PDB file of C-alpha atoms in Angstrom:
ATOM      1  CA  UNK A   1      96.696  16.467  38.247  1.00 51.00           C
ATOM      2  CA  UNK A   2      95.366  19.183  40.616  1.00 48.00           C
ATOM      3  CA  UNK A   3      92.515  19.948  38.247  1.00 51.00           C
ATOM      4  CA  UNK A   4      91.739  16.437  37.501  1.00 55.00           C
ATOM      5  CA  UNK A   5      91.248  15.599  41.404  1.00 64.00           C
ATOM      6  CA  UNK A   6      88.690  18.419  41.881  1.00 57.00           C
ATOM      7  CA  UNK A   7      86.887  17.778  38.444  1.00 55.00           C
ATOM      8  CA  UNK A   8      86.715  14.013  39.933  1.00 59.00           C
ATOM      9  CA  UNK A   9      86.110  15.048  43.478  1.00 63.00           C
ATOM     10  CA  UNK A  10      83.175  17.325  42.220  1.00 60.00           C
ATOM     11  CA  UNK A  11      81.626  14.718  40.079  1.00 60.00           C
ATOM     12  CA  UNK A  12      81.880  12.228  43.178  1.00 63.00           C
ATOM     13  CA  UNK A  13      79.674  14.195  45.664  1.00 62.00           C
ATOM     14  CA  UNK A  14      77.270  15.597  42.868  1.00 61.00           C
ATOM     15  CA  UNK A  15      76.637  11.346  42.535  1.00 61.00           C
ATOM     16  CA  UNK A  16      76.079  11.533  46.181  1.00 61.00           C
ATOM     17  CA  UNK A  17      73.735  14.534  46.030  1.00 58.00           C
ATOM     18  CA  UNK A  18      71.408  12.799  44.328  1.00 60.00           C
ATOM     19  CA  UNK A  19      72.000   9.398  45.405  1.00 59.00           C
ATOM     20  CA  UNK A  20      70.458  10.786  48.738  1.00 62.00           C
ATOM     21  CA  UNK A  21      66.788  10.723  46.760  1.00 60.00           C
ATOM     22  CA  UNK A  22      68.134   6.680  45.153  1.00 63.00           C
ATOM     23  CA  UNK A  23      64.427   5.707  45.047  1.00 68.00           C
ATOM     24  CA  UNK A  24      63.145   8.569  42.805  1.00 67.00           C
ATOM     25  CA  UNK A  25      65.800   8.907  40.764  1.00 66.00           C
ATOM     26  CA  UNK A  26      65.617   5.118  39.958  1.00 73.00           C
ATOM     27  CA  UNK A  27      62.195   5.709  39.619  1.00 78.00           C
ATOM     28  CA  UNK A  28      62.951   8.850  36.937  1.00 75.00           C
ATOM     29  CA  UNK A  29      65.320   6.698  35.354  1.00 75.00           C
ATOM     30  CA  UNK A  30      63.123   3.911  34.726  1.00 81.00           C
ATOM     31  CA  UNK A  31      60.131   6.457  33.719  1.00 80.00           C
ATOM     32  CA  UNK A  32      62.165   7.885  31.140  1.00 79.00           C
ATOM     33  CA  UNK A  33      63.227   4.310  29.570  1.00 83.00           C
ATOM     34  CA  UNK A  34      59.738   3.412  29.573  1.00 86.00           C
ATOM     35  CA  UNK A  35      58.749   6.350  27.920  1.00 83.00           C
ATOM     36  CA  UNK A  36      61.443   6.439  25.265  1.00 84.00           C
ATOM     37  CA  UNK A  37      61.173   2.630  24.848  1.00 87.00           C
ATOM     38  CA  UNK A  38      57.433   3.230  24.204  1.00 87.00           C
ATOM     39  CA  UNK A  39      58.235   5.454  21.066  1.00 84.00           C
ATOM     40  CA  UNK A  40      60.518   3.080  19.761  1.00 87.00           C
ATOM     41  CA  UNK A  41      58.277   0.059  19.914  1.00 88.00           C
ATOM     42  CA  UNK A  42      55.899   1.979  18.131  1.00 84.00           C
ATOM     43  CA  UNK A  43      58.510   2.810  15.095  1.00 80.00           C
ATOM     44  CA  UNK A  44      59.329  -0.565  15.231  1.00 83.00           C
ATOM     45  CA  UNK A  45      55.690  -1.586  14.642  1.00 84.00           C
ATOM     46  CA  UNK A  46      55.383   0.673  11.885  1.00 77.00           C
ATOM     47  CA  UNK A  47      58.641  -0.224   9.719  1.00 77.00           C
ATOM     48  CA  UNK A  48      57.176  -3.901  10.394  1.00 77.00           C
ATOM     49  CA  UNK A  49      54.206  -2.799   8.024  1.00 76.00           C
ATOM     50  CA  UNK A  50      56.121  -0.504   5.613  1.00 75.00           C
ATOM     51  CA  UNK A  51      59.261  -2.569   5.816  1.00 76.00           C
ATOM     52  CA  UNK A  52      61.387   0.523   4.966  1.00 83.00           C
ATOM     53  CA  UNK A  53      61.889   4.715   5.324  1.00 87.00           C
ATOM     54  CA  UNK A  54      63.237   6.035   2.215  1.00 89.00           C
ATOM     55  CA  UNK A  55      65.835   2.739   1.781  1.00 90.00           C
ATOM     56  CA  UNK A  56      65.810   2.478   5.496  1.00 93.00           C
ATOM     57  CA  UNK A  57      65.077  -1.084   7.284  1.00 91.00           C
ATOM     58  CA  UNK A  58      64.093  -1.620  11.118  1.00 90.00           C
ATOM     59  CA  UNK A  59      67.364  -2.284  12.265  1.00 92.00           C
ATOM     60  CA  UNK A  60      69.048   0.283  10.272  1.00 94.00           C
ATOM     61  CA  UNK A  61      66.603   2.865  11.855  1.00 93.00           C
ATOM     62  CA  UNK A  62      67.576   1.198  15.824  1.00 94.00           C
ATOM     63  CA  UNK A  63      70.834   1.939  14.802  1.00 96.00           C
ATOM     64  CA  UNK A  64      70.545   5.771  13.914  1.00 95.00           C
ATOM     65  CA  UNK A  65      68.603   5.865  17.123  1.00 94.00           C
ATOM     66  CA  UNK A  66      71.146   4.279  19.288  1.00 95.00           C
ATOM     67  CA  UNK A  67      73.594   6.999  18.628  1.00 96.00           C
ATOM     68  CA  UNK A  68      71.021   9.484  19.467  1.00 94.00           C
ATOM     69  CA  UNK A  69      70.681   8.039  23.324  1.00 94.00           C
ATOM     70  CA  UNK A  70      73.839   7.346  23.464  1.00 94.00           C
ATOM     71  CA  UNK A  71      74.966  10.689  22.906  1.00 95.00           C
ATOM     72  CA  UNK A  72      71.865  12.191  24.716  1.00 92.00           C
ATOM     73  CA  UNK A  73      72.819  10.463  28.216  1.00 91.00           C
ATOM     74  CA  UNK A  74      76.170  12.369  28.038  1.00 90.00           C
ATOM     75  CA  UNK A  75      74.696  15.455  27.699  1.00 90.00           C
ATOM     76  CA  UNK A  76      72.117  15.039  30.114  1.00 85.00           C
ATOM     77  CA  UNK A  77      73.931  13.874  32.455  1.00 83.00           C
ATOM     78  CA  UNK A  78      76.992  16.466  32.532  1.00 83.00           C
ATOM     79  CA  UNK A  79      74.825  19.446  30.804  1.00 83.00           C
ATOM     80  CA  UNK A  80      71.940  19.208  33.660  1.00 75.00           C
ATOM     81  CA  UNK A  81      72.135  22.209  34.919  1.00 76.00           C
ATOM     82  CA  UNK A  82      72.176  23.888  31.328  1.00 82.00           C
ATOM     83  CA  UNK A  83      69.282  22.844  30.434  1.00 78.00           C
ATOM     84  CA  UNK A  84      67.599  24.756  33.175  1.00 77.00           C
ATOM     85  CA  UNK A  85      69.717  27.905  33.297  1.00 82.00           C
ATOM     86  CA  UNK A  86      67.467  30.404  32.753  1.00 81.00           C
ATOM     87  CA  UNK A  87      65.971  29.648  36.238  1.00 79.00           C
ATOM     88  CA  UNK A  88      69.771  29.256  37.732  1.00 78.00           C
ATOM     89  CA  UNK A  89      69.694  33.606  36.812  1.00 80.00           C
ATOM     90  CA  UNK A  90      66.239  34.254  37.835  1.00 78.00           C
ATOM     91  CA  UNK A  91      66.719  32.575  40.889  1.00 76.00           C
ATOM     92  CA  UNK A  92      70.178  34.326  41.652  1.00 75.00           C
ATOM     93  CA  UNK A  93      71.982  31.188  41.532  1.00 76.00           C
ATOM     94  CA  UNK A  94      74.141  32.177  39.329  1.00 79.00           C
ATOM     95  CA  UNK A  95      75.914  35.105  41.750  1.00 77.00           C
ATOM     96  CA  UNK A  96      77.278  32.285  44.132  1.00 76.00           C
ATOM     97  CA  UNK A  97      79.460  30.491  41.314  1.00 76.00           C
ATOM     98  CA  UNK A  98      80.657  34.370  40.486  1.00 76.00           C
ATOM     99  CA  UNK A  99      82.851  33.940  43.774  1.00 71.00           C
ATOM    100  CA  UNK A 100      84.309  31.023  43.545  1.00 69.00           C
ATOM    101  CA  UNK A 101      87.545  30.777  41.950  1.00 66.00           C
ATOM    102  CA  UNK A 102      86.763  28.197  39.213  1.00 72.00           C
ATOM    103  CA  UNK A 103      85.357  27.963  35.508  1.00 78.00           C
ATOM    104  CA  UNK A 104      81.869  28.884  35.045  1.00 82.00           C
ATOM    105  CA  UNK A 105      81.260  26.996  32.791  1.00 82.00           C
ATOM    106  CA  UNK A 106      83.270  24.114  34.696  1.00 79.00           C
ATOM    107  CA  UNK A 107      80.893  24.497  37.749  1.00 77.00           C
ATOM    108  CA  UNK A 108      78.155  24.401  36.029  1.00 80.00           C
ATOM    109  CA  UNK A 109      78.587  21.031  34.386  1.00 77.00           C
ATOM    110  CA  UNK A 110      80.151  19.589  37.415  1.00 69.00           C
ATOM    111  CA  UNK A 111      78.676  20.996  40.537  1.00 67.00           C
ATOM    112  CA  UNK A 112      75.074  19.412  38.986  1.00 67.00           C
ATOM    113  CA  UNK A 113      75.990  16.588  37.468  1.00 66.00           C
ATOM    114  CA  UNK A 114      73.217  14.401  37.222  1.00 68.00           C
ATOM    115  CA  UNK A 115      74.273  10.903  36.516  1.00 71.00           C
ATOM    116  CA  UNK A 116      71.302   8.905  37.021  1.00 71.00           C
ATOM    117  CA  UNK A 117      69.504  10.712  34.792  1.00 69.00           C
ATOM    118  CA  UNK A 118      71.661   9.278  32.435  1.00 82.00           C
ATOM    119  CA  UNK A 119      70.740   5.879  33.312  1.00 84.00           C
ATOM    120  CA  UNK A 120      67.604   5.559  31.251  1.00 85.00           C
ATOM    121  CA  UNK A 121      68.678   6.811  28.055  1.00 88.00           C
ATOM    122  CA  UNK A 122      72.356   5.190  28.230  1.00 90.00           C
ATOM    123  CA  UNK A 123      70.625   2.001  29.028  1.00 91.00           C
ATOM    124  CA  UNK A 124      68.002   1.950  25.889  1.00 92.00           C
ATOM    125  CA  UNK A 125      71.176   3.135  23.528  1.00 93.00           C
ATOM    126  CA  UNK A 126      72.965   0.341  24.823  1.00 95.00           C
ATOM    127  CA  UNK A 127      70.188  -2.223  24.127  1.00 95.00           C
ATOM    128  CA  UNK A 128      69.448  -0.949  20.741  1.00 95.00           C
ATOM    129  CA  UNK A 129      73.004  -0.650  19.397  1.00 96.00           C
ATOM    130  CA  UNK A 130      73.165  -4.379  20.596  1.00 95.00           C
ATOM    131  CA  UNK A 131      70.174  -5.362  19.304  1.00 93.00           C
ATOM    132  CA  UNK A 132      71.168  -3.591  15.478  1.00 94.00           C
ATOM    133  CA  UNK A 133      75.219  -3.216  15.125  1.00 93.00           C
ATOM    134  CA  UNK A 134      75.181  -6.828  14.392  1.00 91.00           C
ATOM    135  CA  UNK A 135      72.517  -6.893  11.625  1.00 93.00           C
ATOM    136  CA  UNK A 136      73.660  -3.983   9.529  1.00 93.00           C
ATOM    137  CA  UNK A 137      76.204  -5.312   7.811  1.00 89.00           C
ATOM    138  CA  UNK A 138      79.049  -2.970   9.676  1.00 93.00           C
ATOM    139  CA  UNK A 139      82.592  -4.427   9.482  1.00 91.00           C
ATOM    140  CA  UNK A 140      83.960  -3.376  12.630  1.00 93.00           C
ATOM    141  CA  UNK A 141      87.889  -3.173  13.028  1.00 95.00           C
ATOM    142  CA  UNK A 142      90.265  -0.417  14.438  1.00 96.00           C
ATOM    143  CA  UNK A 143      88.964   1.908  11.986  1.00 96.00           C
ATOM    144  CA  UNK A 144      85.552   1.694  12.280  1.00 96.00           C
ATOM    145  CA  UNK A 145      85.019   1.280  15.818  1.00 96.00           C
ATOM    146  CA  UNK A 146      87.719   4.400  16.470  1.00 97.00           C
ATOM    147  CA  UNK A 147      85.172   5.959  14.061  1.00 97.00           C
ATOM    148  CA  UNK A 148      82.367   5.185  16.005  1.00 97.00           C
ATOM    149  CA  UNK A 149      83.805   6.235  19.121  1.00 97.00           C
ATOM    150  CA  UNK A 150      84.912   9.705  17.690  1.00 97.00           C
ATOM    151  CA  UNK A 151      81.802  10.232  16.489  1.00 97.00           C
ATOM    152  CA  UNK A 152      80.129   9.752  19.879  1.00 97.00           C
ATOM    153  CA  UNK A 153      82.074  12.342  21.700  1.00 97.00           C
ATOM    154  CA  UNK A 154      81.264  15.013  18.686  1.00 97.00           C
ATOM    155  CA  UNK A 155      77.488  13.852  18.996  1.00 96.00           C
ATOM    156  CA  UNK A 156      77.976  14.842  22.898  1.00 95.00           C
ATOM    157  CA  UNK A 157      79.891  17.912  22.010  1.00 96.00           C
ATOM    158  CA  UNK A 158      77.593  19.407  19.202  1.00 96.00           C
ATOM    159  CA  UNK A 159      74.924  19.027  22.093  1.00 94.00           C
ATOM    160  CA  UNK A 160      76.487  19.875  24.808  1.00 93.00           C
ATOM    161  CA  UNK A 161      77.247  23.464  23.025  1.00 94.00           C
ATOM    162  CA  UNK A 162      73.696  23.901  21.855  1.00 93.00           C
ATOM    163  CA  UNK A 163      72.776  24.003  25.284  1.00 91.00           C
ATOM    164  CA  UNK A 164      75.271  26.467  26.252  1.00 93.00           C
ATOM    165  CA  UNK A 165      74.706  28.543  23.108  1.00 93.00           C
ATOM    166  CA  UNK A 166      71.119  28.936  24.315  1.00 89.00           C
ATOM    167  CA  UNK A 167      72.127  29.147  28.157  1.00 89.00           C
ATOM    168  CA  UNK A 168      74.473  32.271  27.036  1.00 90.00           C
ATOM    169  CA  UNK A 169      71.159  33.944  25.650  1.00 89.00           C
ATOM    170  CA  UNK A 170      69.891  33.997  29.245  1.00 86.00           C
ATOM    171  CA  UNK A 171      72.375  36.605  29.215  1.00 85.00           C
ATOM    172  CA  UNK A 172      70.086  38.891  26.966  1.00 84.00           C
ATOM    173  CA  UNK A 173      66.537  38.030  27.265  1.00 81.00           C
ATOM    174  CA  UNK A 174      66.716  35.844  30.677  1.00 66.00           C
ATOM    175  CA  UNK A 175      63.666  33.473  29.629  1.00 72.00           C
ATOM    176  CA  UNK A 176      64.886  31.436  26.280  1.00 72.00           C
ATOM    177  CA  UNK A 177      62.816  27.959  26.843  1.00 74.00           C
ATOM    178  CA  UNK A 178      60.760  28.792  24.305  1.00 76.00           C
ATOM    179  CA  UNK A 179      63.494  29.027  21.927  1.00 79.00           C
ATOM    180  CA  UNK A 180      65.245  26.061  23.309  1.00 80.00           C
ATOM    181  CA  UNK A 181      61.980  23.929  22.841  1.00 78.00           C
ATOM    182  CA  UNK A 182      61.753  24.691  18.916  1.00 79.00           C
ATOM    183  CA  UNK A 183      65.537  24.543  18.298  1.00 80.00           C
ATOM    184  CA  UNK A 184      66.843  21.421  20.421  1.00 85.00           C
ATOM    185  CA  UNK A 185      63.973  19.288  21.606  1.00 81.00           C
ATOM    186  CA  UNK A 186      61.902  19.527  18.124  1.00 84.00           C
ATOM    187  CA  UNK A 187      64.997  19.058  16.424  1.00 87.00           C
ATOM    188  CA  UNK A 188      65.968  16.175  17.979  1.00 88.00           C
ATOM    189  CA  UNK A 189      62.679  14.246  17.519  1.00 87.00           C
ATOM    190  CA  UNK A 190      63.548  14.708  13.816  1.00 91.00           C
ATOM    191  CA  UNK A 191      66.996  13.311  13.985  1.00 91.00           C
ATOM    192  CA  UNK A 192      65.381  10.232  14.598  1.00 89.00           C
ATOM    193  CA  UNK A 193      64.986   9.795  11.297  1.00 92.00           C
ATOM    194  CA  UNK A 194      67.115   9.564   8.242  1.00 94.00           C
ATOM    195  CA  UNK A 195      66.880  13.394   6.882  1.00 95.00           C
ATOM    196  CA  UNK A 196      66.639  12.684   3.305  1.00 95.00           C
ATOM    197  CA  UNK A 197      62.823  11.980   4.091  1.00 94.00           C
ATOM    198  CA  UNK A 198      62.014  15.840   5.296  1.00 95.00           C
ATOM    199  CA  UNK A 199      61.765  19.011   2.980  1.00 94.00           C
ATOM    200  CA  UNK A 200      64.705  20.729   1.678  1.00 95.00           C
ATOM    201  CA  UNK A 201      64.530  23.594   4.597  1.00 95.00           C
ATOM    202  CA  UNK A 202      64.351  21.084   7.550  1.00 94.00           C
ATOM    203  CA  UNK A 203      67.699  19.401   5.976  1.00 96.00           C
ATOM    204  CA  UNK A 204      69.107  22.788   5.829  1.00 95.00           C
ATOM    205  CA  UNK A 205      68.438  23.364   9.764  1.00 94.00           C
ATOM    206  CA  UNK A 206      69.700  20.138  10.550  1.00 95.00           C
ATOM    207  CA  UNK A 207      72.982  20.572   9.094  1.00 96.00           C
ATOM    208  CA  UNK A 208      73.430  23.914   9.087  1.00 95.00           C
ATOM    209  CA  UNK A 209      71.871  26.222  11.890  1.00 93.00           C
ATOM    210  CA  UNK A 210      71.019  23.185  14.574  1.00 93.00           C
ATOM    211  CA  UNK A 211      73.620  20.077  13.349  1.00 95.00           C
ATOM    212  CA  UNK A 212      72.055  17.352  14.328  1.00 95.00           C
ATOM    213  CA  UNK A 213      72.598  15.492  11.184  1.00 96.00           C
ATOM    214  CA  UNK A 214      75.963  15.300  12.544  1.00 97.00           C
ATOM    215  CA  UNK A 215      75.427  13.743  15.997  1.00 97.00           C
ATOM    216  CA  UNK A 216      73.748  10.744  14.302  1.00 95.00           C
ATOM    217  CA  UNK A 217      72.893  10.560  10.545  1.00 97.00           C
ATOM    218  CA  UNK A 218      75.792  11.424   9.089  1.00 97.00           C
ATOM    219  CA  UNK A 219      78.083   9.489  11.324  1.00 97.00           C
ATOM    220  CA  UNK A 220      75.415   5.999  10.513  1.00 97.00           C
ATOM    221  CA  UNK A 221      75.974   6.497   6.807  1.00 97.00           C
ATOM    222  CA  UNK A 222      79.777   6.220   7.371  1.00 96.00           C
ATOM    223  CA  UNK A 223      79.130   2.716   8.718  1.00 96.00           C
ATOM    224  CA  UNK A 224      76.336   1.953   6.647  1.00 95.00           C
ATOM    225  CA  UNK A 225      76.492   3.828   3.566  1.00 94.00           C
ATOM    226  CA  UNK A 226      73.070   3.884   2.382  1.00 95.00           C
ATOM    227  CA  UNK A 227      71.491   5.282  -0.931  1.00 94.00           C
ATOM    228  CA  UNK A 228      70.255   8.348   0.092  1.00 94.00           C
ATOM    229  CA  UNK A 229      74.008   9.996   1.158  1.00 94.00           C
ATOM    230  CA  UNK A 230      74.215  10.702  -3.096  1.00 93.00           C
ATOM    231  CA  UNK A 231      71.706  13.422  -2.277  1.00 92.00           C
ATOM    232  CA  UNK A 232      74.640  15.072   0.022  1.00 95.00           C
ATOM    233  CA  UNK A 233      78.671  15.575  -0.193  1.00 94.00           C
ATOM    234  CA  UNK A 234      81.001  12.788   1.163  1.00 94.00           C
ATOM    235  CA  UNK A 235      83.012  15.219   3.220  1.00 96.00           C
ATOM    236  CA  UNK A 236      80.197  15.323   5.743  1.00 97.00           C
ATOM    237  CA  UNK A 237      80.746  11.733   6.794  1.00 96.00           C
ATOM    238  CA  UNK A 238      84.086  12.290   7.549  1.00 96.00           C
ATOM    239  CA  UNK A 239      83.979  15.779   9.456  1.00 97.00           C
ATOM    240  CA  UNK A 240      81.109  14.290  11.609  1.00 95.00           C
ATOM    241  CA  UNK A 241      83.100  13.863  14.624  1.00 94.00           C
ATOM    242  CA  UNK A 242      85.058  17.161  13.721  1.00 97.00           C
ATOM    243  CA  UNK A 243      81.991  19.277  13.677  1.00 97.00           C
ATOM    244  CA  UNK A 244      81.867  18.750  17.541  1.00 96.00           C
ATOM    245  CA  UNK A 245      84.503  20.380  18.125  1.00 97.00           C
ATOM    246  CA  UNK A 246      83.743  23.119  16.060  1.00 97.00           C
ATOM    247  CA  UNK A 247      80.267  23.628  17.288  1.00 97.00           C
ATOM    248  CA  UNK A 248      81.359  23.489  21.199  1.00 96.00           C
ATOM    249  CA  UNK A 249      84.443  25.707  20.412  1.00 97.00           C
ATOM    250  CA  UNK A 250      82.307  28.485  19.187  1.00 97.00           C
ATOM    251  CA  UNK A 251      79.273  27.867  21.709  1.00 96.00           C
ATOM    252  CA  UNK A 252      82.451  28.383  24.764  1.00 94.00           C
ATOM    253  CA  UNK A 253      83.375  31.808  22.632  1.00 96.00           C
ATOM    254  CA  UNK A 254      79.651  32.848  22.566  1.00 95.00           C
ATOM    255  CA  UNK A 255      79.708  31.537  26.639  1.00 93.00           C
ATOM    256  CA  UNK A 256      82.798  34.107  27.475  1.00 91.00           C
ATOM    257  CA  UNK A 257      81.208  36.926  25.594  1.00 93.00           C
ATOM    258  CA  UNK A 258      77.776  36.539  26.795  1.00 91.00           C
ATOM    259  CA  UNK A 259      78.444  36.145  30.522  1.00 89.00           C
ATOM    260  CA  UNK A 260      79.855  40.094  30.220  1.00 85.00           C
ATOM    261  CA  UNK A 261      77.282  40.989  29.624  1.00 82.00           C
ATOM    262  CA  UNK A 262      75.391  39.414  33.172  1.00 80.00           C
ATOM    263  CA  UNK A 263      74.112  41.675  36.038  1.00 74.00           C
ATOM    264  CA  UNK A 264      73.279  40.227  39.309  1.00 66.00           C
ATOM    265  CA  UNK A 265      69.161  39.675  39.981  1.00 58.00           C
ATOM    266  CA  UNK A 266      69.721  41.641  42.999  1.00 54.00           C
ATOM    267  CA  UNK A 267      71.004  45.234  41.006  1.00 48.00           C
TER     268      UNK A 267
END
């Protein structure tokens, strides 16, 4: 109960840390559902002209993408200060959690947590998951929804320990944004779409080396098995929400081998 207190108590005044700038970060959060709602409307546009992607309709396609922000305000809401780490070491930031007689790892996702950045893409998942789950044909009961809800949390896991797979590189070359940028953010923008559209290597990457097939297209064709899931074995459905655990369990072994290997900016 201890722990629980100070994981709450920390999550409480990181709120209030940046609830002391409430006008910009309202004004992030509403930037950021602009900007996201933007690329939607145009997808919407276009499956209004080509009706479908690869069996896909409109709705089908909001619904893959509501799991995607869903998951995605999770992560960047608790996984803030990951995202950034390689600064956190440059900076010597990193020495003053070294002292403190808590999880790393723990203090990193806490002591930062940025909440309202949350706000934009939890609020644009929301809308779109109402806006499809009713026209997809999904019959939702205790299985399904418990489905649904496990396969949320592994969407937030797998991502959550991408980001600290590539924050425990900081730990060899310092400066991994670059790397970051082609294997999480470009990644992403393809898991937008149903994967059975891309090339054979892409697919491979997506389930494979960077799983992102599992944070939102696999876990869709469970609820709305579509065509296209012939082209790939039925196990994956149903280890969707497993994979999370998997993925973050190995990303925390990478974490505690890594952070060995960290020297202090100032030696």
């Amino acid at each position: 109960m201890g722990e629980i207190r100070v994981i709450l108590q920390s999550l409480k005044m990181s709120v209030h840390a940046r609830m002391q700038y409430r006008a910009e970060s309202l004004a992030n959060a509403l930037a950021v559902f602009i900007r996201e709602s933007a690329n939607i409307i145009a997808i919407y546009l276009a499956l209004l002209k080509f009706d479908k992607i690869n069996g896909w309709n409109v709705n089908e396609m909001l619904f893959l993408y509501s799991i995607l922000f869903l998951t995605y305000a999770f992560v960047v809401s608790l996984f803030a200060d990951l995202r950034q780490f390689s600064d956190t070491i440059r900076e010597g930031r990193f020495d003053r959690l070294l002292v403190r007689p808590r999880s790393l790892l723990l203090q990193l996702i806490l002591n930062n947590a940025d909440l309202i950045a949350s706000v934009g893409h939890g609020t644009l998942g929301i809308l779109l998951f109402v806006i499809s789950a009713g026209k997809v044909g999904i019959h939702w009961n205790f299985t399904t929804i418990l489905y649904y809800i496990s396969a949320i949390i592994g969407g937030i896991l797998i991502q959550g320990g991408i980001f600290i797979i590539f924050s425990s590189l900081c730990f060899y070359f310092v400066e991994t944004n670059s790397i970051r940028s082609i294997f999480y953010w470009n990644m992403r923008k393809f898991a937008g779409y149903p994967i059975s559209i891309y090339h054979k290597a892409i697919q491979v990457i997506l389930i494979y080396v960077v799983p992102f097939a599992f944070v939102n297209y696999f876990p869709a064709q469970y609820l709305l098995r579509k065509a296209d899931m012939a082209d790939y074995h039925e196990i994956y459905i149903y280890i969707a929400p497993l994979v999370g655990v998997v993925v973050y369990a190995i990303a925390y072994l990478f974490w505690r081998i890594s952070v060995k290997r960290y020297y202090s900016t100032g030696n």
